[in-house]
Amino acid sequence: MSAPQSVDEQLSHLLVGESPAVAALVHRLRAVVRTAHPDLRERVYPGWHGLGFHHPRAGYLCALFPRDGGVNVGFEHGADLPDPHGRLLGEGRRMRDVRVEVTAGPEEDEVVIDYLDLALDWALDRAAGNRAGRAR
């Protein structure tokens, strides 16, 4: 039986069919997320074609989805988040994306961090509320 693949190996496999520019953007945004919140755990989702990030207390927060010349940064509860940059896209009940094009400069990194911080704060508040509700 072979050893399980690391997240790096799984991500490399996920990005095989992507353009070099999209793969580079995924790696750049991955580094941005990991630097901003080093406590997040990563998981590759081959079926969703994405790299997800989970917080130890707040759970699943977001994922990087390489799509058509860019990356959609999908936020699990994006519909509940404030939208300070006017960048949240989507019409579903929960999920919203921030689209980052391959031509995006480093200023986009700060936009992603802003939304990530909002998502984490929201999820931690929600997790604390859920625990408080169970304690009653």
PDB file of C-alpha atoms in Angstrom:
ATOM      1  CA  MET A   1       0.000   0.000   0.000  1.00  0.00           C
ATOM      2  CA  SER A   2       1.427   3.396  -0.942  1.00  0.00           C
ATOM      3  CA  ALA A   3       1.755   6.301   1.473  1.00  0.00           C
ATOM      4  CA  PRO A   4      -0.926   8.993   1.268  1.00  0.00           C
ATOM      5  CA  GLN A   5      -0.007  11.908  -0.927  1.00  0.00           C
ATOM      6  CA  SER A   6       0.903  15.209   0.689  1.00  0.00           C
ATOM      7  CA  VAL A   7      -1.224  18.272   0.033  1.00  0.00           C
ATOM      8  CA  ASP A   8       1.595  19.566  -2.205  1.00  0.00           C
ATOM      9  CA  GLU A   9       1.477  16.385  -4.300  1.00  0.00           C
ATOM     10  CA  GLN A  10      -2.319  16.418  -4.478  1.00  0.00           C
ATOM     11  CA  LEU A  11      -2.314  20.091  -5.491  1.00  0.00           C
ATOM     12  CA  SER A  12       0.288  19.460  -8.194  1.00  0.00           C
ATOM     13  CA  HIS A  13      -1.930  16.697  -9.567  1.00  0.00           C
ATOM     14  CA  LEU A  14      -5.001  18.967  -9.423  1.00  0.00           C
ATOM     15  CA  LEU A  15      -3.210  21.696 -11.401  1.00  0.00           C
ATOM     16  CA  VAL A  16      -1.848  19.435 -14.175  1.00  0.00           C
ATOM     17  CA  GLY A  17      -4.394  20.630 -16.747  1.00  0.00           C
ATOM     18  CA  GLU A  18      -4.206  24.312 -15.827  1.00  0.00           C
ATOM     19  CA  SER A  19      -2.182  26.937 -17.644  1.00  0.00           C
ATOM     20  CA  PRO A  20       1.120  27.878 -15.991  1.00  0.00           C
ATOM     21  CA  ALA A  21      -0.316  31.324 -15.190  1.00  0.00           C
ATOM     22  CA  VAL A  22      -3.352  29.877 -13.395  1.00  0.00           C
ATOM     23  CA  ALA A  23      -1.203  27.343 -11.511  1.00  0.00           C
ATOM     24  CA  ALA A  24       1.158  30.143 -10.442  1.00  0.00           C
ATOM     25  CA  LEU A  25      -1.804  32.225  -9.238  1.00  0.00           C
ATOM     26  CA  VAL A  26      -3.143  29.310  -7.188  1.00  0.00           C
ATOM     27  CA  HIS A  27       0.274  28.903  -5.557  1.00  0.00           C
ATOM     28  CA  ARG A  28       0.529  32.656  -4.916  1.00  0.00           C
ATOM     29  CA  LEU A  29      -2.924  32.834  -3.320  1.00  0.00           C
ATOM     30  CA  ARG A  30      -2.205  29.698  -1.309  1.00  0.00           C
ATOM     31  CA  ALA A  31       0.884  31.418   0.110  1.00  0.00           C
ATOM     32  CA  VAL A  32      -1.156  34.561   0.842  1.00  0.00           C
ATOM     33  CA  VAL A  33      -3.774  32.561   2.785  1.00  0.00           C
ATOM     34  CA  ARG A  34      -1.166  30.503   4.650  1.00  0.00           C
ATOM     35  CA  THR A  35       0.836  33.588   5.601  1.00  0.00           C
ATOM     36  CA  ALA A  36      -2.240  35.493   6.786  1.00  0.00           C
ATOM     37  CA  HIS A  37      -3.610  32.537   8.782  1.00  0.00           C
ATOM     38  CA  PRO A  38      -0.961  29.854   9.374  1.00  0.00           C
ATOM     39  CA  ASP A  39      -3.337  27.896  11.626  1.00  0.00           C
ATOM     40  CA  LEU A  40      -5.584  26.945   8.697  1.00  0.00           C
ATOM     41  CA  ARG A  41      -5.455  23.353   7.494  1.00  0.00           C
ATOM     42  CA  GLU A  42      -5.535  22.568   3.791  1.00  0.00           C
ATOM     43  CA  ARG A  43      -7.416  19.903   1.906  1.00  0.00           C
ATOM     44  CA  VAL A  44      -7.469  19.234  -1.825  1.00  0.00           C
ATOM     45  CA  TYR A  45     -10.939  18.552  -3.232  1.00  0.00           C
ATOM     46  CA  PRO A  46     -10.470  16.795  -6.594  1.00  0.00           C
ATOM     47  CA  GLY A  47     -14.232  16.604  -7.212  1.00  0.00           C
ATOM     48  CA  TRP A  48     -14.636  20.348  -6.673  1.00  0.00           C
ATOM     49  CA  HIS A  49     -11.296  21.022  -8.389  1.00  0.00           C
ATOM     50  CA  GLY A  50     -10.111  23.177  -5.506  1.00  0.00           C
ATOM     51  CA  LEU A  51      -7.937  23.638  -2.453  1.00  0.00           C
ATOM     52  CA  GLY A  52      -9.927  24.178   0.738  1.00  0.00           C
ATOM     53  CA  PHE A  53      -8.926  25.861   3.977  1.00  0.00           C
ATOM     54  CA  HIS A  54     -10.259  24.860   7.398  1.00  0.00           C
ATOM     55  CA  HIS A  55      -9.907  26.555  10.758  1.00  0.00           C
ATOM     56  CA  PRO A  56      -9.537  24.322  13.854  1.00  0.00           C
ATOM     57  CA  ARG A  57     -12.569  25.891  15.606  1.00  0.00           C
ATOM     58  CA  ALA A  58     -14.503  27.577  12.802  1.00  0.00           C
ATOM     59  CA  GLY A  59     -14.388  24.754  10.246  1.00  0.00           C
ATOM     60  CA  TYR A  60     -14.347  25.132   6.472  1.00  0.00           C
ATOM     61  CA  LEU A  61     -13.842  28.757   5.422  1.00  0.00           C
ATOM     62  CA  CYS A  62     -12.917  29.008   1.787  1.00  0.00           C
ATOM     63  CA  ALA A  63     -11.270  27.378  -1.193  1.00  0.00           C
ATOM     64  CA  LEU A  64      -9.214  28.306  -4.223  1.00  0.00           C
ATOM     65  CA  PHE A  65     -10.853  27.147  -7.437  1.00  0.00           C
ATOM     66  CA  PRO A  66      -8.783  27.503 -10.626  1.00  0.00           C
ATOM     67  CA  ARG A  67     -11.249  28.538 -13.344  1.00  0.00           C
ATOM     68  CA  ASP A  68     -10.924  29.913 -16.875  1.00  0.00           C
ATOM     69  CA  GLY A  69      -7.859  32.145 -16.680  1.00  0.00           C
ATOM     70  CA  GLY A  70      -8.065  32.963 -12.992  1.00  0.00           C
ATOM     71  CA  VAL A  71      -8.981  31.733  -9.548  1.00  0.00           C
ATOM     72  CA  ASN A  72     -12.306  31.954  -7.769  1.00  0.00           C
ATOM     73  CA  VAL A  73     -11.806  32.298  -4.035  1.00  0.00           C
ATOM     74  CA  GLY A  74     -14.985  30.712  -2.751  1.00  0.00           C
ATOM     75  CA  PHE A  75     -16.264  31.577   0.721  1.00  0.00           C
ATOM     76  CA  GLU A  76     -18.538  29.000   2.322  1.00  0.00           C
ATOM     77  CA  HIS A  77     -20.778  31.596   3.986  1.00  0.00           C
ATOM     78  CA  GLY A  78     -20.028  34.462   1.635  1.00  0.00           C
ATOM     79  CA  ALA A  79     -23.704  35.432   1.370  1.00  0.00           C
ATOM     80  CA  ASP A  80     -23.570  36.354   5.066  1.00  0.00           C
ATOM     81  CA  LEU A  81     -20.411  38.461   4.804  1.00  0.00           C
ATOM     82  CA  PRO A  82     -20.122  42.217   4.381  1.00  0.00           C
ATOM     83  CA  ASP A  83     -18.782  43.152   0.944  1.00  0.00           C
ATOM     84  CA  PRO A  84     -16.423  46.106   1.545  1.00  0.00           C
ATOM     85  CA  HIS A  85     -14.811  45.875  -1.888  1.00  0.00           C
ATOM     86  CA  GLY A  86     -17.985  45.052  -3.832  1.00  0.00           C
ATOM     87  CA  ARG A  87     -16.334  41.865  -5.090  1.00  0.00           C
ATOM     88  CA  LEU A  88     -18.490  38.998  -3.826  1.00  0.00           C
ATOM     89  CA  LEU A  89     -20.041  37.166  -6.774  1.00  0.00           C
ATOM     90  CA  GLY A  90     -22.798  34.595  -6.770  1.00  0.00           C
ATOM     91  CA  GLU A  91     -26.491  34.181  -6.185  1.00  0.00           C
ATOM     92  CA  GLY A  92     -26.768  31.008  -4.122  1.00  0.00           C
ATOM     93  CA  ARG A  93     -27.993  30.844  -0.565  1.00  0.00           C
ATOM     94  CA  ARG A  94     -24.515  30.573   1.027  1.00  0.00           C
ATOM     95  CA  MET A  95     -21.472  30.528  -1.238  1.00  0.00           C
ATOM     96  CA  ARG A  96     -19.879  33.634  -2.750  1.00  0.00           C
ATOM     97  CA  ASP A  97     -16.680  34.002  -4.766  1.00  0.00           C
ATOM     98  CA  VAL A  98     -14.061  36.678  -5.178  1.00  0.00           C
ATOM     99  CA  ARG A  99     -12.617  36.405  -8.667  1.00  0.00           C
ATOM    100  CA  VAL A 100      -8.863  36.967  -9.102  1.00  0.00           C
ATOM    101  CA  GLU A 101      -7.575  37.149 -12.679  1.00  0.00           C
ATOM    102  CA  VAL A 102      -4.104  35.930 -13.650  1.00  0.00           C
ATOM    103  CA  THR A 103      -3.195  39.526 -14.532  1.00  0.00           C
ATOM    104  CA  ALA A 104      -3.983  40.710 -10.983  1.00  0.00           C
ATOM    105  CA  GLY A 105      -1.270  42.489  -9.089  1.00  0.00           C
ATOM    106  CA  PRO A 106      -0.288  42.153  -5.445  1.00  0.00           C
ATOM    107  CA  GLU A 107      -3.037  44.565  -4.376  1.00  0.00           C
ATOM    108  CA  GLU A 108      -5.454  41.689  -4.977  1.00  0.00           C
ATOM    109  CA  ASP A 109      -3.714  39.737  -2.225  1.00  0.00           C
ATOM    110  CA  GLU A 110      -4.929  42.312   0.294  1.00  0.00           C
ATOM    111  CA  VAL A 111      -8.487  42.015  -1.016  1.00  0.00           C
ATOM    112  CA  VAL A 112      -8.382  38.243  -0.509  1.00  0.00           C
ATOM    113  CA  ILE A 113      -6.997  38.703   3.011  1.00  0.00           C
ATOM    114  CA  ASP A 114      -9.764  41.201   3.842  1.00  0.00           C
ATOM    115  CA  TYR A 115     -12.469  38.719   2.847  1.00  0.00           C
ATOM    116  CA  LEU A 116     -10.657  35.840   4.544  1.00  0.00           C
ATOM    117  CA  ASP A 117     -10.503  37.835   7.790  1.00  0.00           C
ATOM    118  CA  LEU A 118     -14.219  38.627   7.513  1.00  0.00           C
ATOM    119  CA  ALA A 119     -15.038  34.966   6.835  1.00  0.00           C
ATOM    120  CA  LEU A 120     -12.980  33.789   9.789  1.00  0.00           C
ATOM    121  CA  ASP A 121     -14.508  36.342  12.173  1.00  0.00           C
ATOM    122  CA  TRP A 122     -18.011  35.380  11.000  1.00  0.00           C
ATOM    123  CA  ALA A 123     -17.314  31.645  11.315  1.00  0.00           C
ATOM    124  CA  LEU A 124     -15.783  32.009  14.790  1.00  0.00           C
ATOM    125  CA  ASP A 125     -18.787  34.039  15.938  1.00  0.00           C
ATOM    126  CA  ARG A 126     -21.097  31.403  14.486  1.00  0.00           C
ATOM    127  CA  ALA A 127     -19.142  28.566  16.129  1.00  0.00           C
ATOM    128  CA  ALA A 128     -19.236  30.369  19.493  1.00  0.00           C
ATOM    129  CA  GLY A 129     -22.989  30.901  19.104  1.00  0.00           C
ATOM    130  CA  ASN A 130     -23.537  27.255  18.238  1.00  0.00           C
ATOM    131  CA  ARG A 131     -21.588  26.167  21.308  1.00  0.00           C
ATOM    132  CA  ALA A 132     -23.509  28.598  23.496  1.00  0.00           C
ATOM    133  CA  GLY A 133     -26.791  27.250  22.128  1.00  0.00           C
ATOM    134  CA  ARG A 134     -25.776  23.654  22.923  1.00  0.00           C
ATOM    135  CA  ALA A 135     -24.755  24.616  26.468  1.00  0.00           C
ATOM    136  CA  ARG A 136     -28.254  25.837  27.329  1.00  0.00           C
TER     137      ARG A 136
END
